[in-house]
PDB file of C-alpha atoms and ligand atoms in Angstrom:
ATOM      1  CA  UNK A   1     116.998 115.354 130.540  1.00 41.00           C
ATOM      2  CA  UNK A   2     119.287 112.540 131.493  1.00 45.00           C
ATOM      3  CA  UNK A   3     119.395 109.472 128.585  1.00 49.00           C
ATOM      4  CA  UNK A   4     119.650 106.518 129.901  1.00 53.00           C
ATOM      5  CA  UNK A   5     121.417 103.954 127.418  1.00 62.00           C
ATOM      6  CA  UNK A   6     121.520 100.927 130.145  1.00 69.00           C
ATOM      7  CA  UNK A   7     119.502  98.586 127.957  1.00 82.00           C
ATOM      8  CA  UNK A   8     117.898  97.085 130.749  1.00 84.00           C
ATOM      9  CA  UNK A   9     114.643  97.060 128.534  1.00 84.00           C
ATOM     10  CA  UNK A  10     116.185  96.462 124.991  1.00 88.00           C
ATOM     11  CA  UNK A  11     118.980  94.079 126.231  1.00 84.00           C
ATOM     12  CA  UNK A  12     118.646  90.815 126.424  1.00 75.00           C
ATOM     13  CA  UNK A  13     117.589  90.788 129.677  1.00 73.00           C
ATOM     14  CA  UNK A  14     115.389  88.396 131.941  1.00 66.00           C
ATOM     15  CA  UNK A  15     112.293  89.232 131.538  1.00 69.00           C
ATOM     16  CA  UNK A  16     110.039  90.728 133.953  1.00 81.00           C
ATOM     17  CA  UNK A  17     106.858  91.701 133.768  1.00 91.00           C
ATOM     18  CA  UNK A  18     106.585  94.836 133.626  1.00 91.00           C
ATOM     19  CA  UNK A  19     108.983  97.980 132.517  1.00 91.00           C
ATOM     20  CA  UNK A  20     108.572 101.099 132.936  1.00 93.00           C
ATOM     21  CA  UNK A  21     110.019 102.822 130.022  1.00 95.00           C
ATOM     22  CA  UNK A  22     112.428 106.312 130.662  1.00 95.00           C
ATOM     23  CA  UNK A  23     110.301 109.558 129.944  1.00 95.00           C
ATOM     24  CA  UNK A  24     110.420 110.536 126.357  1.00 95.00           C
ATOM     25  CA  UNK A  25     112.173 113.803 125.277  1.00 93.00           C
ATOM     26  CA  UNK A  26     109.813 115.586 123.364  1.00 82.00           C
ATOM     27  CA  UNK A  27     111.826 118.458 122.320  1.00 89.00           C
ATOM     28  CA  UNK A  28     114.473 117.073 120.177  1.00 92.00           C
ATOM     29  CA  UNK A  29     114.622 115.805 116.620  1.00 96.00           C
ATOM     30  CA  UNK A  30     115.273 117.477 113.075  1.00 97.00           C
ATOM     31  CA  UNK A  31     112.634 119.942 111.417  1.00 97.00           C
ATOM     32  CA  UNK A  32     110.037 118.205 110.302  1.00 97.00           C
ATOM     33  CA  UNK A  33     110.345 118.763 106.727  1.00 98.00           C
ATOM     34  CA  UNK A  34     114.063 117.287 107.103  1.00 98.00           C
ATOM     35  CA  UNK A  35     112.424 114.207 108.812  1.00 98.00           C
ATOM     36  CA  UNK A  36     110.095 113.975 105.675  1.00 98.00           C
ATOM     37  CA  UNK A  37     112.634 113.605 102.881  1.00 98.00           C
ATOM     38  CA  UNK A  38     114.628 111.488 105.081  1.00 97.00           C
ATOM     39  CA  UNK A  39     111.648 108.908 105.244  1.00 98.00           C
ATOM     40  CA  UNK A  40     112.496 105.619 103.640  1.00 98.00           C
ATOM     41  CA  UNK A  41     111.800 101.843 103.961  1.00 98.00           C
ATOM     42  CA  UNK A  42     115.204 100.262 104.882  1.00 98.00           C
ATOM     43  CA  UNK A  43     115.952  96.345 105.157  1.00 98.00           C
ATOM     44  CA  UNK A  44     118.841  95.596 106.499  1.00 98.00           C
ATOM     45  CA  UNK A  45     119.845  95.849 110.174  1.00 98.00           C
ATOM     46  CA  UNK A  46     123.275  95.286 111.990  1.00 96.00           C
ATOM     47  CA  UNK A  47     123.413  94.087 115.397  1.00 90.00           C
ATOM     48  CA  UNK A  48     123.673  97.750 116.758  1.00 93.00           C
ATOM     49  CA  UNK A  49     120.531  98.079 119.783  1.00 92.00           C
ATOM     50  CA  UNK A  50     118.397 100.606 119.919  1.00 96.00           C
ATOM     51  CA  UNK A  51     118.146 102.176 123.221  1.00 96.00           C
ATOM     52  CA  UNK A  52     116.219 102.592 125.662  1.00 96.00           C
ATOM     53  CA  UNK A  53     115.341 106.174 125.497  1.00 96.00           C
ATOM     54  CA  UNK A  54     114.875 105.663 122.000  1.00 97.00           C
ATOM     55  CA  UNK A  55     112.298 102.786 122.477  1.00 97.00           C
ATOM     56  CA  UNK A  56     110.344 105.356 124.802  1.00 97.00           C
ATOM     57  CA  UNK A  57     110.451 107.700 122.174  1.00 98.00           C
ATOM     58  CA  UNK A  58     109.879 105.753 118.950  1.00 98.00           C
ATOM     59  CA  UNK A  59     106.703 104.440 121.151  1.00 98.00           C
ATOM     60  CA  UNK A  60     105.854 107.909 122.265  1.00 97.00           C
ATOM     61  CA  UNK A  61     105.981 109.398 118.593  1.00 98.00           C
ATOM     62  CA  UNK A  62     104.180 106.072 117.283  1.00 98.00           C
ATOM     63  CA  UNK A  63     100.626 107.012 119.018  1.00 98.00           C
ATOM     64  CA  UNK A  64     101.706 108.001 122.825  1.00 96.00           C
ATOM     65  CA  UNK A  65      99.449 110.560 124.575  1.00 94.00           C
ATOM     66  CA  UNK A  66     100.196 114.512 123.718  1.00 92.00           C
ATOM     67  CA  UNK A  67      97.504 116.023 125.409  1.00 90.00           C
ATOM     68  CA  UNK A  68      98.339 117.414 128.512  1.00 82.00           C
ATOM     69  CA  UNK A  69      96.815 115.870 132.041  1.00 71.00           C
ATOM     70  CA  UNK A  70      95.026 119.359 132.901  1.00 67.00           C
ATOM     71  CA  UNK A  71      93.055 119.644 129.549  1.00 67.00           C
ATOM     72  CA  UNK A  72      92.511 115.762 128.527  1.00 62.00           C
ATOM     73  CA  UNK A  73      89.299 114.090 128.959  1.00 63.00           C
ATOM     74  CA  UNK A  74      89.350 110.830 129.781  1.00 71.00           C
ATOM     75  CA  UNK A  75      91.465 109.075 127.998  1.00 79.00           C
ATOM     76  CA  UNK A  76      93.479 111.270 126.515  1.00 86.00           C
ATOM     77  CA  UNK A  77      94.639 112.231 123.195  1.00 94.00           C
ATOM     78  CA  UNK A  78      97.283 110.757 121.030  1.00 96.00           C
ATOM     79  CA  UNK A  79     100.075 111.840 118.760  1.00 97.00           C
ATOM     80  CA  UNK A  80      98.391 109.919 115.899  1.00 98.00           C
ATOM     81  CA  UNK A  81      94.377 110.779 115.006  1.00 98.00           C
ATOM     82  CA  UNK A  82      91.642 108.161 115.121  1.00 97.00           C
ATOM     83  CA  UNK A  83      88.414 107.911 113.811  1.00 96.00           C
ATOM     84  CA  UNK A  84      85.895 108.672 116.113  1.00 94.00           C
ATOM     85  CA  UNK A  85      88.854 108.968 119.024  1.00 94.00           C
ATOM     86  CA  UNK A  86      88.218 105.153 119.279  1.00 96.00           C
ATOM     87  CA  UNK A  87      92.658 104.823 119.680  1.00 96.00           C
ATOM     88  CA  UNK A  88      91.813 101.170 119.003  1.00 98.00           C
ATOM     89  CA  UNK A  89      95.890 100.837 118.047  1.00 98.00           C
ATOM     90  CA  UNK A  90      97.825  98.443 120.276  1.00 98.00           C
ATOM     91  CA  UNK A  91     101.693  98.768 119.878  1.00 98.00           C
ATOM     92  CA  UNK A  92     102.676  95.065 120.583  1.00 98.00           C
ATOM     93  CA  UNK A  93     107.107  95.255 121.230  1.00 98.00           C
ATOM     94  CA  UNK A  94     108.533  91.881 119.901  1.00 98.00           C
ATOM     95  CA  UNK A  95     112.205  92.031 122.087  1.00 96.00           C
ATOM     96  CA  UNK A  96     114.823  89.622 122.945  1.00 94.00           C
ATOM     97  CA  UNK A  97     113.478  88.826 126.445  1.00 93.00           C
ATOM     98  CA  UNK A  98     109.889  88.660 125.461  1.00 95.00           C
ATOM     99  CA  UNK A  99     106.815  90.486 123.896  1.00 97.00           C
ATOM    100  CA  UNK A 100     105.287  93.470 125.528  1.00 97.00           C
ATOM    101  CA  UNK A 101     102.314  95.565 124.942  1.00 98.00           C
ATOM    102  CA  UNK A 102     103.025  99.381 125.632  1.00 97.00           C
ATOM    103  CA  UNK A 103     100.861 101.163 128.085  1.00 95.00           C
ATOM    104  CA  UNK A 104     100.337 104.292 126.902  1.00 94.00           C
ATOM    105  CA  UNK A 105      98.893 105.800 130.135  1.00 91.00           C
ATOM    106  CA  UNK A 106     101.945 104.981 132.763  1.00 92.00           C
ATOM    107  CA  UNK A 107     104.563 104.742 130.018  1.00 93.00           C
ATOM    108  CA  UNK A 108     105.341 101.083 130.673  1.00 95.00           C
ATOM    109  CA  UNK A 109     105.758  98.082 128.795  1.00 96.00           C
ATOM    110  CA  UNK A 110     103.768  94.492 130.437  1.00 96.00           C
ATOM    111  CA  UNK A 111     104.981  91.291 129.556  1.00 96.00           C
ATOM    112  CA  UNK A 112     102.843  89.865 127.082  1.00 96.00           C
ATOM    113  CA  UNK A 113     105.032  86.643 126.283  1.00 96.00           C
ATOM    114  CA  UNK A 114     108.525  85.360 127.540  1.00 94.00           C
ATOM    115  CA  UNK A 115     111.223  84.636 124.961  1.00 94.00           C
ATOM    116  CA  UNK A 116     112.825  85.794 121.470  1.00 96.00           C
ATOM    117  CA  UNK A 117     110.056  85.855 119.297  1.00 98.00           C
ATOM    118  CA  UNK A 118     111.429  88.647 116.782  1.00 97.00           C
ATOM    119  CA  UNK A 119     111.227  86.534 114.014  1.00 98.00           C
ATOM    120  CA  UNK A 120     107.220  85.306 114.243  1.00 98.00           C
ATOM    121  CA  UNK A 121     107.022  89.553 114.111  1.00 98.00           C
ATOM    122  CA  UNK A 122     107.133  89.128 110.042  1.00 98.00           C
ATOM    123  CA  UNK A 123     107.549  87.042 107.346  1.00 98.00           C
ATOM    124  CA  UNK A 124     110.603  88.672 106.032  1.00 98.00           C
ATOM    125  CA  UNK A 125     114.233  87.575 106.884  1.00 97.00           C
ATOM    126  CA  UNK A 126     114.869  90.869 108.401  1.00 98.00           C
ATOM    127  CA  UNK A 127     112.999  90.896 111.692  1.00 98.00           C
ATOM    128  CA  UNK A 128     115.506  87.943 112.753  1.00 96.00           C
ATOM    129  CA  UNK A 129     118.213  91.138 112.614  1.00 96.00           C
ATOM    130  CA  UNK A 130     116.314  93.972 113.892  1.00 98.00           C
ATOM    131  CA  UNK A 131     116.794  94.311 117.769  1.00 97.00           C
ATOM    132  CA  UNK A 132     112.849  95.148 118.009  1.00 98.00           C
ATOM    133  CA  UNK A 133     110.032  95.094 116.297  1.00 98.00           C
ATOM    134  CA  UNK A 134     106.527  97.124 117.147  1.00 98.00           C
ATOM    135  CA  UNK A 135     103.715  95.364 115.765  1.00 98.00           C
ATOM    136  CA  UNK A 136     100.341  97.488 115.386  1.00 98.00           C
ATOM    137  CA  UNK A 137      97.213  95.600 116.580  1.00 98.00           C
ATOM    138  CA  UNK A 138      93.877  96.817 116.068  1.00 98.00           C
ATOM    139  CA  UNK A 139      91.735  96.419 119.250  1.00 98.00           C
ATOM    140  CA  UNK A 140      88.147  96.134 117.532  1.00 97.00           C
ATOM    141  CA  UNK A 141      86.323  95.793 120.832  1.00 96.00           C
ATOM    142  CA  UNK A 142      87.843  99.598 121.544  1.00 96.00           C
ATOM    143  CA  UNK A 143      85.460 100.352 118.361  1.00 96.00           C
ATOM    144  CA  UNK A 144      82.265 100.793 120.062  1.00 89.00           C
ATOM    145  CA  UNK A 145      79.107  99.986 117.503  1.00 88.00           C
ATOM    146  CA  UNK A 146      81.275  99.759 114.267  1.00 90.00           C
ATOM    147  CA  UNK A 147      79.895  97.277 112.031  1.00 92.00           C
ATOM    148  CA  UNK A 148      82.629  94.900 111.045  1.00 92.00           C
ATOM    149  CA  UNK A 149      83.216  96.356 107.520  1.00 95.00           C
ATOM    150  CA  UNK A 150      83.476  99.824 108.769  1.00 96.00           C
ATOM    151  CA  UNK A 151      86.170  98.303 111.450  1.00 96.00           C
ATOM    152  CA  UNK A 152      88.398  97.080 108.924  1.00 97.00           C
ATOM    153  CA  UNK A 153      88.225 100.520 106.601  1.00 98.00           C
ATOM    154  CA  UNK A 154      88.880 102.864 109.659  1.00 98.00           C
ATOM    155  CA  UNK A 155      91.025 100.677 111.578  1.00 98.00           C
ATOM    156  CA  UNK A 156      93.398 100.507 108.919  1.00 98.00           C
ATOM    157  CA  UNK A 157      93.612 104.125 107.871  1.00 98.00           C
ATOM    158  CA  UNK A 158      94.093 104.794 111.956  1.00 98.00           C
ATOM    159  CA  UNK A 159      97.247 102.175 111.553  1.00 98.00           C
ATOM    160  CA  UNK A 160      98.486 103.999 108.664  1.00 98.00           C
ATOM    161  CA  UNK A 161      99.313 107.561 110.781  1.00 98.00           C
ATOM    162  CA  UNK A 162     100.574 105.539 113.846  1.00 99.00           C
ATOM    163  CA  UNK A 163     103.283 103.984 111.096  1.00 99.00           C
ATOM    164  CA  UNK A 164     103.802 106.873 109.158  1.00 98.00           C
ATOM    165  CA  UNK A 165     104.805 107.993 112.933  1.00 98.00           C
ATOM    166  CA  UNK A 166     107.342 105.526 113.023  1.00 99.00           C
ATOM    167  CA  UNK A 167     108.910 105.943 109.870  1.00 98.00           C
ATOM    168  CA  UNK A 168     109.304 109.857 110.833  1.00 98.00           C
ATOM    169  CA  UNK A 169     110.556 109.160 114.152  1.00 98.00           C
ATOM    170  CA  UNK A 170     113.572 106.757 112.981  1.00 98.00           C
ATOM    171  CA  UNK A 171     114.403 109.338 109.902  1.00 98.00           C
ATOM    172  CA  UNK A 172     114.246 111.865 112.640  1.00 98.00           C
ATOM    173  CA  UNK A 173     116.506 109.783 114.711  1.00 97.00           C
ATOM    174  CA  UNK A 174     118.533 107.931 111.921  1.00 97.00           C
ATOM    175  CA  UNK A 175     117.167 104.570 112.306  1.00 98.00           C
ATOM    176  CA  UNK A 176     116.244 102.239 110.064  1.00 98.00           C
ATOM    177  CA  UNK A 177     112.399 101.158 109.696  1.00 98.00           C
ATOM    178  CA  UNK A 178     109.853  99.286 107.208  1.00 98.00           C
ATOM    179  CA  UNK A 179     106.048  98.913 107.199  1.00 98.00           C
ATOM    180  CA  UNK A 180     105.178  95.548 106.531  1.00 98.00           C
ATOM    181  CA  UNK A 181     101.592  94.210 106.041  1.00 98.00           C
ATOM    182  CA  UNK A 182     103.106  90.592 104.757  1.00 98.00           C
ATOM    183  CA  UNK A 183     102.702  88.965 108.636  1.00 98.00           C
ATOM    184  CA  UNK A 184     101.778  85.903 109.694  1.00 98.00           C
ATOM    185  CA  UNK A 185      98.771  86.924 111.566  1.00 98.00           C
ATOM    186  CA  UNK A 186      97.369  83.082 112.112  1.00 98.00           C
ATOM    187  CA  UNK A 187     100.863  82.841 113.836  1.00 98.00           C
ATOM    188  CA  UNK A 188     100.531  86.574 115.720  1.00 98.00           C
ATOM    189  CA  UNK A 189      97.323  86.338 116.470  1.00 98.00           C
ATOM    190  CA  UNK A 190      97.377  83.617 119.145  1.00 98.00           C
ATOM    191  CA  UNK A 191     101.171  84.790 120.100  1.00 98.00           C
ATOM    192  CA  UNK A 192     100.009  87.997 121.023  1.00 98.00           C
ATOM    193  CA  UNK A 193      96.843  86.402 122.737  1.00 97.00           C
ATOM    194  CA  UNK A 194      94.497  88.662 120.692  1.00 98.00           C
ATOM    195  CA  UNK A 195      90.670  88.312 120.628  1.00 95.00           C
ATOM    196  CA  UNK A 196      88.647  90.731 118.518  1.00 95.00           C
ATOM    197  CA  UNK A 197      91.177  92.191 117.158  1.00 97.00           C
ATOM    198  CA  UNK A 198      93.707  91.889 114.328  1.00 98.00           C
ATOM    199  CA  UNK A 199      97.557  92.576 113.480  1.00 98.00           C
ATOM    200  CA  UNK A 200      97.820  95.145 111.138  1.00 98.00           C
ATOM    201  CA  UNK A 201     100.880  95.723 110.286  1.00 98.00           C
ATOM    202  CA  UNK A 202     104.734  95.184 111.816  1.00 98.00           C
ATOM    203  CA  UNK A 203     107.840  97.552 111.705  1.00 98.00           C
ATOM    204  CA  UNK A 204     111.202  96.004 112.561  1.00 98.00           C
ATOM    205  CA  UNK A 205     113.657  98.852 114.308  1.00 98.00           C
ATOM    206  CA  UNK A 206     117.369  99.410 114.134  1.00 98.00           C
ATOM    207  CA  UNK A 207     120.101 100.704 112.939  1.00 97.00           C
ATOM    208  CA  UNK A 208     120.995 100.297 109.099  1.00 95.00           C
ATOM    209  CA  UNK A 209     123.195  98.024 108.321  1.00 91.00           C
ATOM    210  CA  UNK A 210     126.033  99.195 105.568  1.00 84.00           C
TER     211      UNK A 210
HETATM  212  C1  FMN B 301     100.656  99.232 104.058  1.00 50.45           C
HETATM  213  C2  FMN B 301     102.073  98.895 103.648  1.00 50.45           C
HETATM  214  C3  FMN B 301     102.487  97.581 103.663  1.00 50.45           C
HETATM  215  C4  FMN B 301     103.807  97.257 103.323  1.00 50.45           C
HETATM  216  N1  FMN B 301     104.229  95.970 103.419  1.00 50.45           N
HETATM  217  C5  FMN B 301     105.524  95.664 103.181  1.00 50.45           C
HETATM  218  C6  FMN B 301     106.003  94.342 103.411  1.00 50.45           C
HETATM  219  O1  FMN B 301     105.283  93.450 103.836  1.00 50.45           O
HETATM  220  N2  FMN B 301     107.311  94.101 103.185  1.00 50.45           N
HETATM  221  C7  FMN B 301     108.193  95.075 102.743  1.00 50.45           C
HETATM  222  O2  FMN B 301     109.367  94.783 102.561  1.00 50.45           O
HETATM  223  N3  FMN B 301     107.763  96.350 102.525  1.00 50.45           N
HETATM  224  C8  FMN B 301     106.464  96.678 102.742  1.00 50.45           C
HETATM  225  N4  FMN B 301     106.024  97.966 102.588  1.00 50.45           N
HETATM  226  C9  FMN B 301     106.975  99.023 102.210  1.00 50.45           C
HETATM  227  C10 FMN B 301     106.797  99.466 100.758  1.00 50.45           C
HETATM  228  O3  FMN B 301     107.281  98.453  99.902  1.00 50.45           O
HETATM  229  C11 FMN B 301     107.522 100.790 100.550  1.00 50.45           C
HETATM  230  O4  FMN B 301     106.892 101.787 101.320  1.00 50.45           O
HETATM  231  C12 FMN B 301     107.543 101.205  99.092  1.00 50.45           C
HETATM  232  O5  FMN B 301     108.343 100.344  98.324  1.00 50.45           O
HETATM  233  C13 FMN B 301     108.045 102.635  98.904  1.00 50.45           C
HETATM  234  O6  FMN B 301     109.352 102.783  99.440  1.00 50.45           O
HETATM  235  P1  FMN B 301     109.658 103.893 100.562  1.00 50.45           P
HETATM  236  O7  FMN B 301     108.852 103.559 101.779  1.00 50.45           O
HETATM  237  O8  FMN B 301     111.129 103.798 100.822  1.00 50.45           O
HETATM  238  O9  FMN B 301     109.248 105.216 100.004  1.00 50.45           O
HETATM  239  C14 FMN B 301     104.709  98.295 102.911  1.00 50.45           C
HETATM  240  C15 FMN B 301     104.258  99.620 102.887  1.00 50.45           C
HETATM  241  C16 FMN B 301     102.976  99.930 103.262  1.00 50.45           C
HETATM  242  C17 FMN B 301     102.542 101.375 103.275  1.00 50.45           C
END
């Protein structure tokens, strides 16, 4: 499997409007039990960028589909469980040329948003550093009848495996990660043109910073 490290998607490119992202590896990484003590909420970034063919694979691990064309149903399923199958969990990529959403199906990122907006990601210093950020949206209209307090108690546990995803892809991959539910989500919200639906939490990417 070739990697491609061109950074035509994490640079800071023009933006277009849409990417499509390099296939992700999926047979690579450390045991999994080396990936679990490894697992830790780091802060500081340096200016290193993350790939490419890491982006594609941080997304894939995050909540990308693992079921194989032949044997899914409709839609698919994910690398992250959700109640009911409802995969109401939007991976939003804050970048220097713009914001994407990540399509799952064709592996591509659309242009959401031109423009740096890494730092309306979170409220903490940090995401100014990080060279991306994935914000997790829950897309409540993806959660058929729910009533709305039953939306908010299984769309955040859904959140939670898609992040604990993250954190054990970059401690596979030796990046640096944090979960962070302090956001700005009157800011996000009409950023990230949501309706019915609600940021959930945001995880800056990079490398650590020594
Ligand atoms: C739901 C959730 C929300 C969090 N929000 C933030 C946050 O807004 N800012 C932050 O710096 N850390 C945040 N954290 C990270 C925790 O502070 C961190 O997981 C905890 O201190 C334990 O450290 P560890 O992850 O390295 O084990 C959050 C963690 C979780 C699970």
């Amino acid at each position: 499997m070739t990697k491609t490290n061109t950074f035509e998607i994490t640079g800071a490119v023009a933006s277009r409007d849409l990417f499509s992202l390099p296939p992700p590896a999926a047979d690579k990484g450390v045991p999994l039990m080396a990936a679990l003590k490894e697992r830790r909420s780091a802060r500081t970034f340096s200016e290193e960028p993350v790939t490419d063919q890491q982006l594609s694979e941080l997304l894939w691990a995050a909540n990308g589909i693992s079921s194989s064309p032949e044997t899914h149903e409709d839609k698919g399923l994910r690398t992250a469980p959700s109640a009911k199958n409802h995969q109401e969990i939007e991976l939003y990529v804050f970048l220097p040329s713009g914001i994407y959403l990540y399509d799952t199906l064709n592996n591509q990122l659309a242009l959401i948003r031109d423009g740096d907006h890494r730092s309306s990601a979170g409220r903490q210093p940090f995401f100014e550093e990080a060279p991306l950020s994935v914000c997790l949206v829950a897309d409540f209209s993806k959660m058929g009848n729910y009533l709305e307090k039953k939306r908010a108690f299984f769309s955040g546990l859904d959140a939670g495996y898609v992040s604990q995803n993250i954190y054990l892809y970059c401690a596979s991959e030796g990046l640096a990660t944090v979960a962070c539910g302090m956001i700005n989500r009157k800011l996000l919200h009409p950023l990230l043109k949501l309706e019915d639906a609600k940021a959930m939490l945001s995880h800056p990417v990079g490398v650590r910073k020594i």
